[in-house]
């Protein structure tokens, strides 16, 4: 596991370089994206690189980590909406090349089909992650099996509370989401994780040097051959 510690502004630039080198070598790369506040600076950087003509996503394919269940696709709280606002509307990716996991009561196979769609696209070349204060990655809360593939998740009270900052109140936060599983994430050829702020320090320390256990989902990353963590000094303070 490689660890880079710098200011958030520098981290965004360094993390964005992964996309410049990957897409120049492999324009049809398969990219796994995340939502939340952590990746926004990287998305700003990628948008700037696109405006400057230094990167193109025209042939890329994307798979997002997770999505709420029960929100309309154009709901301003949906992760699809977030991704178009923060990245996809600002770069040249065709809307037909972006993918989000979904769940349907009437089509129960649809959720696990997401892993097959990823495999059919050639597998994820570069997966971007954030980390929850409890060590979750995607919506894989503590206790999620390392063998999990894309699945429906009942969100914990702590995650609904943390995410209520984006909603009018906790009652508006959906109770369920769909998330890539731990195995889906671990199948990516390369993984980058960004974390800033003291609030993430404990989760980062446990993920990097703690026991590898489903109780700390991000600890599984110790088992992946190509992971780079982009941390500011506060997030790295307990390492
Ligand atoms: C988002 C996601 C989550 C977040 C995590 C950190 O797609 O899968 O695991 O990465 O909750 O969120 P922020 O960055 O808002 O602290």
PDB file of C-alpha atoms in Angstrom, residues 30 63 113-123:
ATOM      1  CA  UNK A  30     -13.085   1.592 -17.150  1.00  0.00           C
ATOM      2  CA  UNK A  63     -19.279   2.575 -12.929  1.00  0.00           C
ATOM      3  CA  UNK A 113     -25.936  -7.956 -12.920  1.00  0.00           C
ATOM      4  CA  UNK A 114     -23.844  -4.844 -12.180  1.00  0.00           C
ATOM      5  CA  UNK A 115     -20.766  -7.015 -11.498  1.00  0.00           C
ATOM      6  CA  UNK A 116     -21.351  -8.837 -14.785  1.00  0.00           C
ATOM      7  CA  UNK A 117     -21.641  -5.522 -16.628  1.00  0.00           C
ATOM      8  CA  UNK A 118     -18.335  -4.410 -15.082  1.00  0.00           C
ATOM      9  CA  UNK A 119     -16.672  -7.688 -16.123  1.00  0.00           C
ATOM     10  CA  UNK A 120     -18.137  -7.421 -19.641  1.00  0.00           C
ATOM     11  CA  UNK A 121     -16.658  -3.915 -19.931  1.00  0.00           C
ATOM     12  CA  UNK A 122     -13.240  -5.421 -19.144  1.00  0.00           C
ATOM     13  CA  UNK A 123     -13.109  -4.841 -15.378  1.00  0.00           C
TER      14      UNK A 123
END
